[in-house]
XYZ file of C-alpha atoms in Angstrom:
765
model
C -7.720 -18.677 82.590
C -4.602 -16.822 82.017
C -3.145 -16.056 78.597
C 0.424 -15.404 77.252
C 2.271 -14.802 74.062
C 5.652 -15.543 73.770
C 6.739 -13.335 71.377
C 5.682 -10.604 68.672
C 6.707 -9.125 65.257
C 9.155 -6.157 65.184
C 8.618 -5.047 62.073
C 5.475 -3.069 62.443
C 2.485 -3.770 60.273
C 4.316 -1.532 57.452
C 7.858 -2.793 58.055
C 8.022 0.999 59.781
C 11.442 -0.567 61.707
C 13.014 -1.680 58.470
C 12.404 1.753 56.986
C 14.013 3.659 60.015
C 16.826 1.330 60.365
C 17.644 1.669 56.921
C 17.507 5.308 57.019
C 19.568 5.344 60.065
C 22.016 3.319 57.918
C 22.270 5.747 55.272
C 22.843 8.357 57.773
C 19.968 10.137 56.363
C 18.042 10.241 60.067
C 19.322 10.083 63.720
C 19.700 7.524 66.412
C 17.118 9.650 68.301
C 14.660 9.388 65.594
C 15.327 5.503 65.226
C 14.409 5.082 68.771
C 11.817 7.310 68.527
C 10.238 4.814 65.984
C 11.187 1.792 67.957
C 9.593 3.430 71.204
C 6.092 3.821 69.046
C 6.475 0.270 67.619
C 6.531 -1.211 71.413
C 4.123 0.953 73.022
C 1.602 -0.328 69.568
C 2.551 -3.699 70.479
C 2.171 -3.508 74.639
C -1.265 -1.752 74.548
C -2.961 -4.417 71.927
C -1.789 -7.364 73.799
C -3.430 -5.222 77.140
C -6.493 -4.489 75.248
C -6.926 -8.122 73.892
C -6.898 -9.396 77.380
C -3.391 -10.806 77.587
C -2.208 -11.543 80.894
C 1.628 -12.316 80.370
C 2.839 -10.008 77.978
C 6.575 -10.371 76.775
C 9.021 -7.229 76.752
C 12.549 -7.347 75.508
C 11.368 -9.247 72.346
C 11.687 -6.045 70.346
C 15.523 -6.019 68.656
C 16.923 -3.573 66.144
C 18.875 -6.587 64.559
C 18.188 -9.804 66.411
C 17.882 -11.177 69.550
C 20.793 -13.225 70.100
C 22.986 -10.275 69.158
C 21.177 -8.550 71.690
C 22.521 -11.325 74.185
C 25.560 -10.593 72.945
C 25.731 -7.230 73.784
C 24.064 -7.813 77.206
C 27.003 -10.270 77.979
C 29.742 -8.069 76.719
C 31.193 -10.401 74.317
C 31.806 -8.311 71.798
C 34.838 -9.910 69.427
C 37.846 -7.933 69.788
C 38.472 -6.869 66.218
C 35.303 -4.146 66.565
C 37.524 -2.469 68.749
C 35.092 -2.023 71.543
C 36.441 -0.310 75.199
C 33.729 -0.807 77.253
C 30.844 0.529 78.365
C 26.981 0.526 77.256
C 26.991 -0.850 73.669
C 25.844 1.514 71.388
C 24.632 1.303 67.637
C 28.157 1.468 66.350
C 29.193 -1.381 67.744
C 26.014 -3.527 67.680
C 25.775 -2.622 63.762
C 29.099 -3.461 63.171
C 28.967 -6.607 64.867
C 25.826 -7.276 62.500
C 26.745 -5.405 59.363
C 30.657 -5.435 59.110
C 32.044 -1.874 58.585
C 34.759 -0.534 56.286
C 37.716 -2.061 58.169
C 36.362 -5.299 59.525
C 33.736 -8.263 58.168
C 30.551 -8.526 60.019
C 29.933 -12.107 62.370
C 28.563 -14.977 61.004
C 24.918 -15.725 60.650
C 22.901 -18.436 60.250
C 19.598 -19.805 60.323
C 17.241 -19.727 63.810
C 16.692 -23.491 64.060
C 14.231 -24.620 61.127
C 13.095 -21.092 60.547
C 13.705 -18.320 57.806
C 14.737 -16.155 60.525
C 18.663 -15.308 60.559
C 20.707 -14.795 64.089
C 24.289 -13.795 64.748
C 26.349 -16.373 65.877
C 28.346 -15.635 68.999
C 32.198 -15.896 68.675
C 33.243 -17.316 72.094
C 36.698 -18.967 73.924
C 38.309 -19.318 77.028
C 39.671 -16.046 77.158
C 36.578 -13.665 76.379
C 35.929 -10.800 79.465
C 32.220 -11.075 79.957
C 30.313 -7.660 81.290
C 27.234 -6.357 81.763
C 27.252 -4.074 78.813
C 23.520 -3.802 77.895
C 20.468 -2.894 79.639
C 18.148 -3.020 77.320
C 16.120 -5.768 78.859
C 15.431 -3.544 81.998
C 15.174 -0.408 80.101
C 12.408 -2.182 78.212
C 10.316 -3.282 81.078
C 10.634 -0.273 82.938
C 9.341 1.352 79.374
C 6.310 -0.699 79.345
C 5.648 -0.289 83.098
C 5.849 3.504 82.615
C 2.706 3.163 80.243
C 0.774 1.236 82.397
C 1.699 -2.740 81.429
C 3.169 -4.902 83.850
C 5.092 -7.574 80.958
C 7.177 -10.468 81.066
C 11.226 -9.828 80.409
C 12.475 -12.201 78.118
C 15.848 -13.379 77.866
C 17.840 -16.129 75.671
C 18.564 -18.499 78.276
C 22.040 -19.081 79.207
C 22.417 -22.741 78.096
C 20.819 -21.597 74.417
C 23.003 -18.922 73.781
C 26.357 -20.921 74.681
C 25.040 -24.033 72.671
C 24.400 -21.661 69.406
C 27.902 -20.352 69.836
C 31.030 -21.307 67.904
C 34.495 -21.084 68.809
C 36.181 -17.830 68.198
C 39.074 -17.629 65.240
C 42.286 -19.528 66.692
C 39.949 -21.029 69.725
C 40.428 -25.293 69.430
C 36.883 -26.868 67.534
C 36.834 -28.747 70.526
C 36.310 -26.027 73.104
C 33.299 -26.930 75.497
C 30.977 -23.433 75.034
C 29.199 -24.893 78.164
C 32.507 -24.513 80.190
C 31.712 -20.612 80.229
C 27.916 -20.730 81.923
C 30.279 -19.927 85.087
C 31.375 -16.584 83.449
C 27.851 -15.756 82.249
C 25.736 -16.642 84.860
C 26.943 -14.145 87.503
C 25.868 -11.333 84.357
C 22.616 -13.042 84.128
C 22.389 -12.695 87.982
C 22.836 -8.897 87.975
C 19.869 -8.170 84.625
C 17.768 -10.657 87.173
C 18.477 -8.407 90.284
C 17.844 -5.418 87.997
C 14.428 -6.675 86.777
C 13.562 -7.387 89.887
C 14.266 -4.001 91.503
C 12.371 -2.544 88.688
C 9.337 -4.603 89.972
C 9.075 -7.509 87.414
C 7.186 -10.763 88.865
C 8.005 -12.774 86.119
C 10.972 -13.615 84.133
C 10.511 -15.831 80.764
C 14.259 -17.452 79.878
C 13.661 -18.805 76.084
C 15.632 -22.516 75.703
C 14.642 -23.725 72.592
C 17.767 -25.596 72.656
C 15.994 -28.346 74.742
C 14.211 -29.743 71.843
C 17.339 -30.837 69.930
C 18.855 -34.370 70.285
C 21.330 -33.546 73.956
C 23.583 -35.546 75.660
C 23.778 -36.359 79.422
C 26.541 -34.325 79.846
C 24.437 -30.922 78.207
C 21.242 -31.773 80.412
C 23.300 -31.701 83.273
C 25.323 -28.709 82.384
C 21.588 -26.797 81.985
C 19.997 -28.236 85.257
C 23.377 -26.679 86.906
C 23.253 -23.246 85.285
C 19.364 -23.101 86.887
C 20.191 -24.539 90.034
C 23.362 -21.738 90.353
C 20.473 -19.376 89.189
C 17.996 -20.775 91.717
C 19.008 -18.182 94.501
C 18.232 -15.065 92.197
C 15.054 -16.011 91.415
C 13.629 -15.957 95.059
C 10.398 -13.345 94.755
C 10.162 -13.966 91.155
C 7.927 -16.871 88.941
C 10.595 -17.857 86.163
C 8.833 -19.281 83.050
C 11.405 -21.426 80.690
C 10.137 -21.625 77.102
C 10.458 -24.373 74.485
C 9.711 -24.584 71.561
C 9.784 -25.806 67.263
C 9.443 -29.413 68.247
C 8.947 -32.078 70.779
C 10.669 -32.029 74.025
C 12.793 -35.395 74.323
C 12.328 -37.472 77.701
C 15.746 -36.861 78.813
C 15.118 -32.914 78.630
C 11.510 -32.832 79.666
C 12.635 -34.635 82.784
C 15.712 -32.211 83.317
C 13.316 -28.791 82.690
C 10.282 -30.234 85.094
C 12.653 -31.492 88.121
C 14.084 -27.680 88.318
C 13.127 -26.510 92.141
C 13.504 -22.921 90.925
C 11.471 -22.567 88.013
C 7.754 -21.747 88.188
C 6.469 -22.576 84.783
C 7.668 -24.429 81.688
C 6.209 -23.670 77.988
C 6.015 -25.930 75.518
C 5.186 -25.886 71.628
C 2.003 -28.321 71.129
C 1.679 -27.843 67.878
C 4.921 -28.886 66.099
C 5.181 -30.924 69.411
C 2.456 -32.767 69.860
C 3.800 -35.476 71.555
C 4.993 -33.757 74.483
C 1.456 -34.210 75.304
C 2.148 -38.041 76.152
C 4.999 -37.009 78.331
C 2.786 -34.441 80.602
C 0.010 -37.389 80.479
C 2.923 -39.080 81.748
C 3.573 -36.645 84.885
C 3.653 -32.771 85.215
C 5.208 -31.639 88.217
C 2.422 -30.399 91.024
C 2.382 -26.879 91.629
C 4.105 -25.890 88.517
C 2.164 -23.681 85.664
C 2.078 -25.324 82.197
C 2.392 -22.718 79.506
C 0.579 -24.763 76.873
C 1.728 -23.780 73.029
C -1.651 -24.484 71.239
C -1.815 -21.593 68.795
C 0.743 -21.971 66.089
C 3.355 -18.830 65.961
C 4.765 -20.265 62.522
C 1.890 -20.617 60.373
C -0.799 -18.270 59.341
C -3.620 -20.541 59.556
C -6.875 -20.040 61.700
C -6.601 -22.244 65.008
C -9.261 -25.057 65.163
C -10.411 -23.664 68.538
C -12.576 -26.595 69.222
C -9.890 -29.158 68.711
C -7.618 -26.830 71.140
C -10.184 -26.470 73.610
C -10.565 -30.177 73.788
C -6.714 -30.480 74.662
C -6.596 -27.592 76.898
C -9.387 -29.137 79.099
C -7.773 -32.477 79.051
C -4.381 -30.629 80.360
C -6.529 -28.761 83.220
C -7.418 -32.083 84.252
C -3.620 -32.974 85.017
C -2.380 -29.811 85.811
C -4.985 -27.764 87.191
C -7.778 -25.018 86.436
C -5.544 -22.250 87.987
C -2.044 -23.662 86.657
C -2.762 -23.701 83.194
C -1.846 -21.090 81.272
C -2.969 -20.619 77.103
C -0.117 -19.776 75.062
C 1.552 -19.304 71.614
C 3.525 -22.453 70.377
C 6.507 -20.093 69.910
C 7.038 -16.236 69.422
C 5.043 -14.828 66.630
C 7.835 -12.975 65.080
C 7.647 -15.896 62.026
C 3.828 -15.102 61.388
C 2.833 -12.024 59.139
C 1.301 -9.056 61.259
C -2.103 -8.379 60.941
C -4.843 -9.511 58.304
C -6.749 -5.840 58.865
C -3.732 -4.810 56.613
C -5.324 -6.946 53.903
C -8.002 -5.429 52.374
C -7.695 -7.174 48.764
C -7.063 -10.485 50.028
C -9.766 -13.227 48.994
C -12.372 -13.343 51.514
C -12.524 -17.033 51.564
C -9.108 -17.838 51.676
C -8.956 -14.679 54.321
C -11.540 -16.770 56.557
C -8.855 -19.493 57.334
C -6.072 -17.212 58.215
C -5.052 -15.498 61.387
C -1.723 -13.322 61.331
C -0.181 -12.037 64.490
C -2.966 -9.974 65.836
C -5.630 -12.210 65.224
C -3.668 -15.141 66.865
C -3.277 -12.989 70.180
C -6.983 -12.745 69.831
C -7.409 -16.718 69.667
C -5.439 -17.233 72.763
C -7.296 -14.648 74.349
C -10.439 -16.389 73.239
C -9.352 -19.500 74.335
C -8.750 -18.657 77.871
C -11.849 -17.261 78.675
C -13.860 -20.294 77.254
C -11.840 -22.585 79.545
C -12.699 -19.995 82.367
C -16.556 -20.622 81.551
C -16.873 -17.128 79.303
C -16.847 -19.036 75.981
C -17.636 -16.475 73.162
C -19.957 -18.563 71.220
C -20.374 -16.136 68.001
C -16.535 -16.324 67.831
C -16.376 -20.383 68.337
C -18.844 -20.745 65.757
C -17.515 -18.408 62.856
C -14.306 -20.550 63.245
C -15.686 -23.865 62.705
C -17.502 -22.184 59.772
C -14.128 -21.441 58.348
C -12.549 -24.747 58.990
C -15.186 -26.226 57.106
C -15.567 -24.256 54.250
C -11.584 -24.643 53.833
C -12.392 -28.539 54.445
C -14.882 -28.491 51.298
C -14.014 -25.676 49.030
C -13.064 -26.832 45.413
C -10.312 -24.238 44.850
C -8.159 -26.310 47.358
C -8.163 -30.084 45.248
C -7.016 -30.310 42.239
C -7.342 -34.580 41.277
C -5.176 -34.411 37.778
C -2.122 -32.477 39.973
C -2.529 -35.129 42.666
C -2.764 -37.842 40.096
C 0.602 -36.788 38.622
C 2.425 -36.347 41.916
C 1.507 -39.887 43.149
C 2.685 -41.058 39.746
C 6.138 -40.124 41.037
C 6.601 -42.823 43.383
C 8.409 -45.495 42.052
C 11.312 -43.618 40.638
C 14.229 -41.738 41.883
C 14.464 -39.430 38.684
C 18.319 -39.145 38.143
C 19.801 -37.960 35.035
C 20.579 -40.884 32.989
C 24.573 -39.749 32.908
C 27.095 -39.432 35.282
C 28.278 -35.735 36.695
C 31.576 -36.160 35.395
C 30.611 -37.110 31.516
C 27.811 -34.101 31.803
C 30.356 -31.739 32.609
C 32.829 -32.500 29.692
C 29.701 -32.339 27.686
C 28.753 -29.059 28.941
C 32.330 -27.735 28.732
C 32.814 -28.358 25.036
C 29.539 -26.175 24.612
C 30.187 -23.579 26.956
C 33.732 -23.283 26.300
C 34.559 -21.536 29.546
C 37.949 -20.861 31.629
C 39.665 -22.513 34.423
C 37.721 -20.590 37.918
C 34.843 -19.290 35.969
C 32.925 -16.333 37.229
C 29.640 -15.927 38.173
C 26.965 -14.208 40.377
C 24.232 -15.875 41.969
C 21.325 -14.099 40.407
C 19.904 -10.745 41.539
C 21.418 -7.384 40.940
C 20.477 -4.286 43.209
C 16.867 -3.245 42.880
C 17.169 0.632 42.630
C 14.422 2.861 43.625
C 13.532 3.504 39.796
C 13.033 -0.133 39.631
C 11.282 -0.481 42.710
C 8.680 2.316 41.472
C 8.307 0.581 37.946
C 7.261 -2.633 39.732
C 5.041 -0.674 42.130
C 3.540 1.480 39.517
C 2.883 -1.607 36.837
C 0.913 -3.567 39.694
C -1.020 -0.558 40.697
C -2.269 -0.121 36.713
C -0.475 3.398 36.412
C 2.021 2.737 33.699
C 0.795 -0.113 30.660
C 2.340 -3.312 30.150
C 4.355 -2.180 27.134
C 6.189 0.662 29.285
C 6.791 -2.216 31.557
C 8.373 -4.319 29.558
C 10.572 -1.379 27.707
C 11.755 -0.635 31.396
C 12.652 -4.235 32.408
C 14.463 -4.953 29.494
C 16.484 -1.716 29.953
C 17.418 -2.719 33.423
C 18.307 -6.165 31.791
C 20.380 -4.481 29.190
C 22.207 -2.546 31.561
C 22.887 -5.494 34.121
C 24.282 -7.657 30.945
C 26.630 -5.091 29.746
C 27.800 -4.495 33.187
C 28.889 -8.164 33.502
C 30.593 -8.296 30.075
C 32.223 -4.704 31.053
C 33.596 -6.456 34.201
C 34.519 -10.062 31.908
C 32.109 -12.158 33.983
C 31.935 -15.613 32.371
C 28.421 -16.893 33.155
C 26.098 -13.666 33.495
C 22.690 -13.559 35.066
C 19.807 -11.188 34.072
C 19.891 -9.348 37.405
C 16.188 -10.440 38.361
C 14.723 -7.199 38.126
C 11.285 -7.927 37.693
C 11.298 -9.960 40.802
C 10.472 -8.287 44.196
C 11.208 -11.688 46.044
C 12.445 -15.011 44.714
C 9.544 -16.924 45.787
C 6.617 -14.392 45.643
C 7.389 -14.192 42.029
C 7.141 -17.924 41.386
C 4.024 -18.162 43.676
C 2.356 -15.398 41.746
C 2.464 -17.467 38.571
C 1.795 -20.872 39.916
C -2.014 -21.957 41.090
C -2.855 -23.045 44.481
C -1.149 -19.734 46.167
C -2.621 -16.551 47.657
C -0.698 -13.427 48.173
C -0.660 -10.658 50.739
C 0.203 -6.663 50.516
C 1.540 -6.622 54.043
C 2.156 -9.956 55.000
C 5.933 -8.898 55.735
C 7.967 -11.392 58.294
C 11.472 -10.452 59.464
C 14.393 -12.500 57.712
C 17.217 -10.581 59.474
C 18.077 -7.177 60.244
C 15.507 -4.835 57.961
C 15.449 -7.320 55.437
C 11.734 -8.877 55.115
C 10.169 -11.164 53.167
C 6.500 -11.914 52.384
C 6.174 -15.198 52.327
C 3.330 -16.496 49.630
C 0.352 -18.622 51.293
C -0.033 -22.264 49.562
C -3.496 -23.041 50.205
C -4.317 -25.698 47.465
C -3.046 -28.147 45.244
C 0.136 -26.909 42.900
C 0.331 -26.437 39.341
C 1.895 -24.366 36.202
C -0.543 -22.667 33.721
C 2.100 -20.832 32.041
C 5.521 -20.209 31.516
C 7.320 -18.079 33.856
C 10.944 -17.060 33.295
C 11.375 -18.151 29.479
C 10.383 -14.434 28.130
C 12.926 -12.559 30.618
C 15.613 -15.395 30.190
C 15.622 -15.449 26.369
C 15.488 -11.720 26.567
C 18.500 -11.589 28.587
C 20.286 -14.137 26.030
C 19.326 -12.260 23.131
C 21.863 -9.392 24.408
C 25.014 -11.763 24.966
C 26.824 -14.038 23.645
C 28.202 -15.343 26.445
C 26.063 -17.999 28.594
C 22.955 -16.796 30.463
C 21.883 -18.549 34.001
C 18.013 -19.374 33.554
C 16.616 -18.690 37.301
C 14.354 -20.612 38.868
C 13.462 -21.045 42.465
C 13.678 -24.739 43.627
C 10.577 -26.867 45.209
C 12.119 -27.014 48.574
C 13.008 -23.571 49.268
C 9.261 -22.465 47.679
C 7.805 -24.808 50.414
C 10.022 -23.707 53.316
C 9.873 -19.927 52.229
C 5.897 -20.121 52.089
C 3.215 -20.380 54.718
C 2.465 -23.949 53.575
C -1.135 -25.825 54.129
C -1.254 -27.698 56.920
C -4.103 -30.332 55.669
C -1.630 -32.370 53.821
C 2.152 -33.626 54.470
C 4.396 -31.122 53.177
C 6.460 -33.905 51.001
C 3.422 -33.966 48.861
C 2.801 -30.359 48.267
C 6.432 -30.371 47.860
C 6.132 -32.879 45.251
C 3.795 -30.932 43.417
C 5.981 -27.712 43.142
C 8.784 -29.846 41.773
C 6.503 -30.939 39.001
C 5.523 -27.232 37.925
C 9.389 -26.458 37.837
C 10.201 -29.262 35.542
C 7.873 -27.942 33.364
C 9.356 -24.617 33.502
C 13.046 -25.894 33.197
C 12.401 -27.883 30.074
C 10.692 -24.849 28.618
C 13.882 -23.183 29.241
C 16.151 -25.323 27.542
C 14.062 -25.544 24.647
C 14.030 -21.658 24.282
C 18.076 -22.098 23.935
C 19.156 -21.616 27.753
C 21.900 -24.162 28.508
C 22.705 -23.004 31.936
C 19.629 -23.215 34.535
C 20.311 -22.119 38.411
C 17.514 -23.976 40.778
C 18.284 -22.155 43.815
C 17.845 -24.504 47.485
C 18.886 -21.714 49.550
C 16.558 -23.156 52.447
C 16.776 -26.775 51.583
C 19.153 -27.041 55.053
C 16.553 -24.744 56.680
C 13.993 -27.331 56.384
C 15.845 -30.325 58.004
C 13.895 -31.411 60.953
C 15.762 -30.464 64.636
C 15.519 -33.991 65.634
C 18.135 -36.591 64.192
C 15.891 -39.229 63.747
C 13.515 -37.598 61.478
C 16.439 -36.128 58.834
C 16.593 -39.493 56.621
C 12.973 -38.947 55.910
C 12.883 -35.275 54.868
C 16.372 -35.357 53.030
C 14.785 -38.115 51.073
C 12.045 -36.577 49.806
C 13.663 -32.943 49.566
C 16.404 -34.330 47.451
C 14.161 -36.184 45.402
C 12.038 -33.252 44.626
C 15.006 -31.284 43.279
C 16.266 -33.914 41.011
C 12.630 -34.466 39.592
C 12.709 -30.907 38.311
C 15.744 -31.552 36.098
C 15.752 -35.396 35.397
C 14.591 -34.628 31.917
C 17.289 -32.326 30.373
C 20.052 -33.323 27.985
C 24.012 -33.591 29.138
C 24.689 -30.327 27.208
C 22.364 -28.421 29.721
C 24.398 -27.200 33.069
C 22.296 -27.033 36.048
C 23.186 -24.897 38.595
C 21.634 -24.895 42.393
C 22.636 -22.294 45.362
C 22.537 -22.723 48.960
C 23.219 -20.222 51.402
C 23.398 -19.246 55.484
C 23.170 -22.572 57.307
C 25.385 -25.304 58.430
C 25.916 -27.542 55.272
C 28.346 -29.578 56.708
C 26.084 -32.491 58.354
C 24.023 -32.451 54.975
C 26.797 -32.949 52.537
C 26.396 -36.176 51.343
C 22.835 -35.137 50.654
C 24.222 -32.279 48.792
C 26.066 -34.676 46.342
C 22.977 -36.635 45.594
C 21.110 -34.009 44.623
C 23.119 -34.316 41.287
C 23.488 -30.980 40.307
C 26.217 -29.902 38.130
C 27.563 -26.801 40.060
C 26.243 -25.880 43.362
C 27.131 -22.647 44.596
C 26.934 -22.096 48.387
C 27.784 -19.752 51.425
C 31.026 -19.853 52.508
C 32.886 -16.772 53.224
C 30.883 -15.365 56.458
C 30.871 -18.638 58.399
C 34.652 -18.323 58.164
C 34.838 -20.669 55.343
C 33.764 -23.721 57.470
C 32.143 -25.272 54.415
C 35.635 -26.067 53.194
C 36.745 -28.226 56.634
C 34.255 -31.199 55.151
C 36.376 -31.460 51.929
C 39.500 -31.153 54.042
C 38.550 -34.273 56.110
C 38.368 -36.274 52.778
C 34.759 -35.805 51.216
C 35.102 -36.467 47.461
C 33.273 -33.623 45.098
C 33.169 -34.580 41.502
C 30.823 -31.607 40.535
C 31.489 -27.923 39.963
C 31.091 -26.237 42.985
C 31.300 -22.504 43.959
C 32.096 -21.501 47.676
C 31.093 -18.047 48.316
C 34.223 -15.257 48.034
C 32.491 -12.615 49.855
C 29.599 -11.494 52.155
C 26.885 -9.466 49.953
C 25.122 -8.850 53.150
C 27.870 -6.521 54.777
C 28.251 -2.896 53.080
C 32.018 -4.220 53.093
C 33.819 -4.214 49.790
C 36.815 -7.127 49.673
C 40.055 -6.454 48.257
C 41.538 -8.581 45.239
C 44.140 -9.898 47.353
C 41.562 -10.957 50.013
C 39.437 -12.380 47.536
C 42.518 -14.376 45.948
C 43.604 -15.807 49.482
C 39.808 -17.371 49.874
C 40.366 -18.840 46.493
C 43.720 -20.401 47.322
C 42.250 -21.865 50.568
C 39.623 -23.494 48.628
C 42.005 -24.948 45.907
C 44.114 -26.405 48.751
C 41.224 -28.961 49.088
C 39.117 -28.547 45.615
C 40.214 -29.309 42.214
C 40.899 -26.764 39.835
C 38.590 -27.974 37.227
C 35.421 -27.761 39.410
C 35.959 -24.515 41.294
C 33.739 -21.430 40.507
C 34.159 -18.300 41.447
C 31.134 -16.163 42.946
C 29.973 -13.968 45.984
C 28.055 -15.816 49.000
C 24.501 -14.886 47.712
C 22.377 -12.347 45.355
C 23.283 -9.074 44.917
C 19.633 -7.506 45.340
C 20.353 -5.604 49.306
C 23.503 -4.032 48.195
C 24.203 -0.672 45.882
C 25.876 -0.660 42.624
C 28.484 1.528 44.603
C 29.205 -1.399 45.995
C 28.853 -4.225 43.790
C 30.376 -2.976 40.959
C 33.882 -2.941 42.989
C 33.750 -6.034 44.819
C 32.757 -7.984 41.520
C 35.627 -6.036 39.825
C 37.858 -7.457 42.533
C 36.249 -10.803 42.336
C 37.008 -11.013 38.830
C 40.761 -9.833 38.832
C 41.549 -12.241 41.814
C 40.156 -15.100 39.381
C 42.282 -13.862 36.498
C 45.482 -13.395 39.001
C 45.024 -16.887 40.223
C 44.523 -18.756 36.776
C 47.809 -16.765 35.312
C 49.436 -18.083 38.459
C 48.238 -21.894 37.556
C 49.175 -21.254 33.777
C 53.009 -20.143 34.768
C 52.957 -23.173 37.250
C 52.446 -25.768 34.591
């Protein structure tokens, strides 16, 4: 019985690629040194899978930034502003598209389906000249082959690539992106020919867009594309891989009907209904790659249950045509439990990171072949039973409090317009008030202090003193810049979710459980293993300390329940909404304690609310109902004079704008600049928004410093569709990933732009 891995984490077990990238970007190391780190990581990954017994090992899933950006490079689809003159795309052009440079901004970045991974959005139009401009897929296949590993090269499929793209600037929004299939398929044919010539016998095309709600003309375009490629497939086995949800019946029929395709992969963890379609009829002679090991979470597989599923599938497709696989790429999980020596032993027995999932896939394949490892299966069954019966998982008081939430919508008693009036009387802010989103640059010295405190190398007094000094520095800087509503800069926090999880019950933490979010940015998601509650205040001391340093309003900074949920590895033994309600109650306690401590502006970030939206429209309403309700629970008890902010970033918000309004926040700050101000189109189309709103005026994920004129231009565009008295001026997101040399001039220009427009508005009266 064969085994397969859809994809694997790229950063390395100790984030080796992250540090190599950042060193290269800072001009502290050469391209050759970066490439050496990458080559060593790839070799290690391929060897690990080969040693584990995996038959179908992926290549070309490694990336220096993002697999969609790699496909942009493959197709030579470089926007003209980067002045690429043709030939093989190098690091300069590649990283300029990803990060921007001194003269031009980066391409848009948004969430990859419903994950916390971000991809670079292709900018396309009828005049784009495509060309075969990156041979990465072929080079990596040859690299693995030279190491004695025959891999399955992985390409983002042409249908998904075009479907995820957007019309370039100046191109009509109604432009049919799929009309470009005829232009890109010849390049895919060239790549296929090169891979075949290099010795590849299998190629994997990732087409996750097939799990979305697609219209018949889209499915026809998909079928036409692969029919067109069919002649290139001669002598090859072709796998089309889908993941993240059920495949709808129409897409199932389309993909299983393709005559040139040898194999189809399905996510049978998040797409359990697909099993019914397979049972209803799977084409004879095709391989079924059964994704039974979860690629999105870190819980150990229930091997006995998976084996039962696989045995049923074996009866449908035949023993020689069934391949055991992961449900998706393991990119979305942590790398290896071996790197977690301090993790609680009981909880550790319940988990499987990427390296362990590779072993699970192999164990299931061997069991199906009659070579079941009884000891391994027995240990797995014991761990499953331990988790179900462990008293640390359940807290009856928490469950009772969460159950009591039903029956109320937890809205504040007064409407937002009246609240804003009451808040203005208390805060006395100018029109177009300026603020930032929360974090300030995390310097090496600051990271050292936190690291040494955690390692007990410095005392608590020394730690508190150092953090207070950092807060004071950030407060003074904001006052010098004349920002209206201040933040304390979050120097005590390494990560916005981890910080809160460490202080909530029901959470566990890893030392090296890093997951790539975008580029070199990694996050370390907490593990929610049990019922959640807040034993003690979490932020009150630091917020109160910061407020005592200034007369200006100081924001209390919290992460919202939906974002904590979506940016954690969540328990899979109860519905997600139940866990979210528990987190909401914990955050509610914190909000009310901040208010009692004299904090009049409280930001409850829901950066990931849109990210958790199910991929199928039929499931949207239920998710949005409990997600928005969870946010309202957090602040339903505060006074009218307490201003509640929220923040959202890097997703397409236009389709959920009414749910955002229903959150009933007093002010929302929201990503806008990197997505070509797409958000503003909602208001141009007549949506009325009565609360405060701050669409981001510049992109903080790029080192580029925007000019005062550029920011003023953005603000004027906002004023064309939003009332002056509700508009705020702020960056797109937090500033922790930037350097002070970038932050100071950017914020200076932002404040200058706000003042310039205030003057213009005053003189126009």
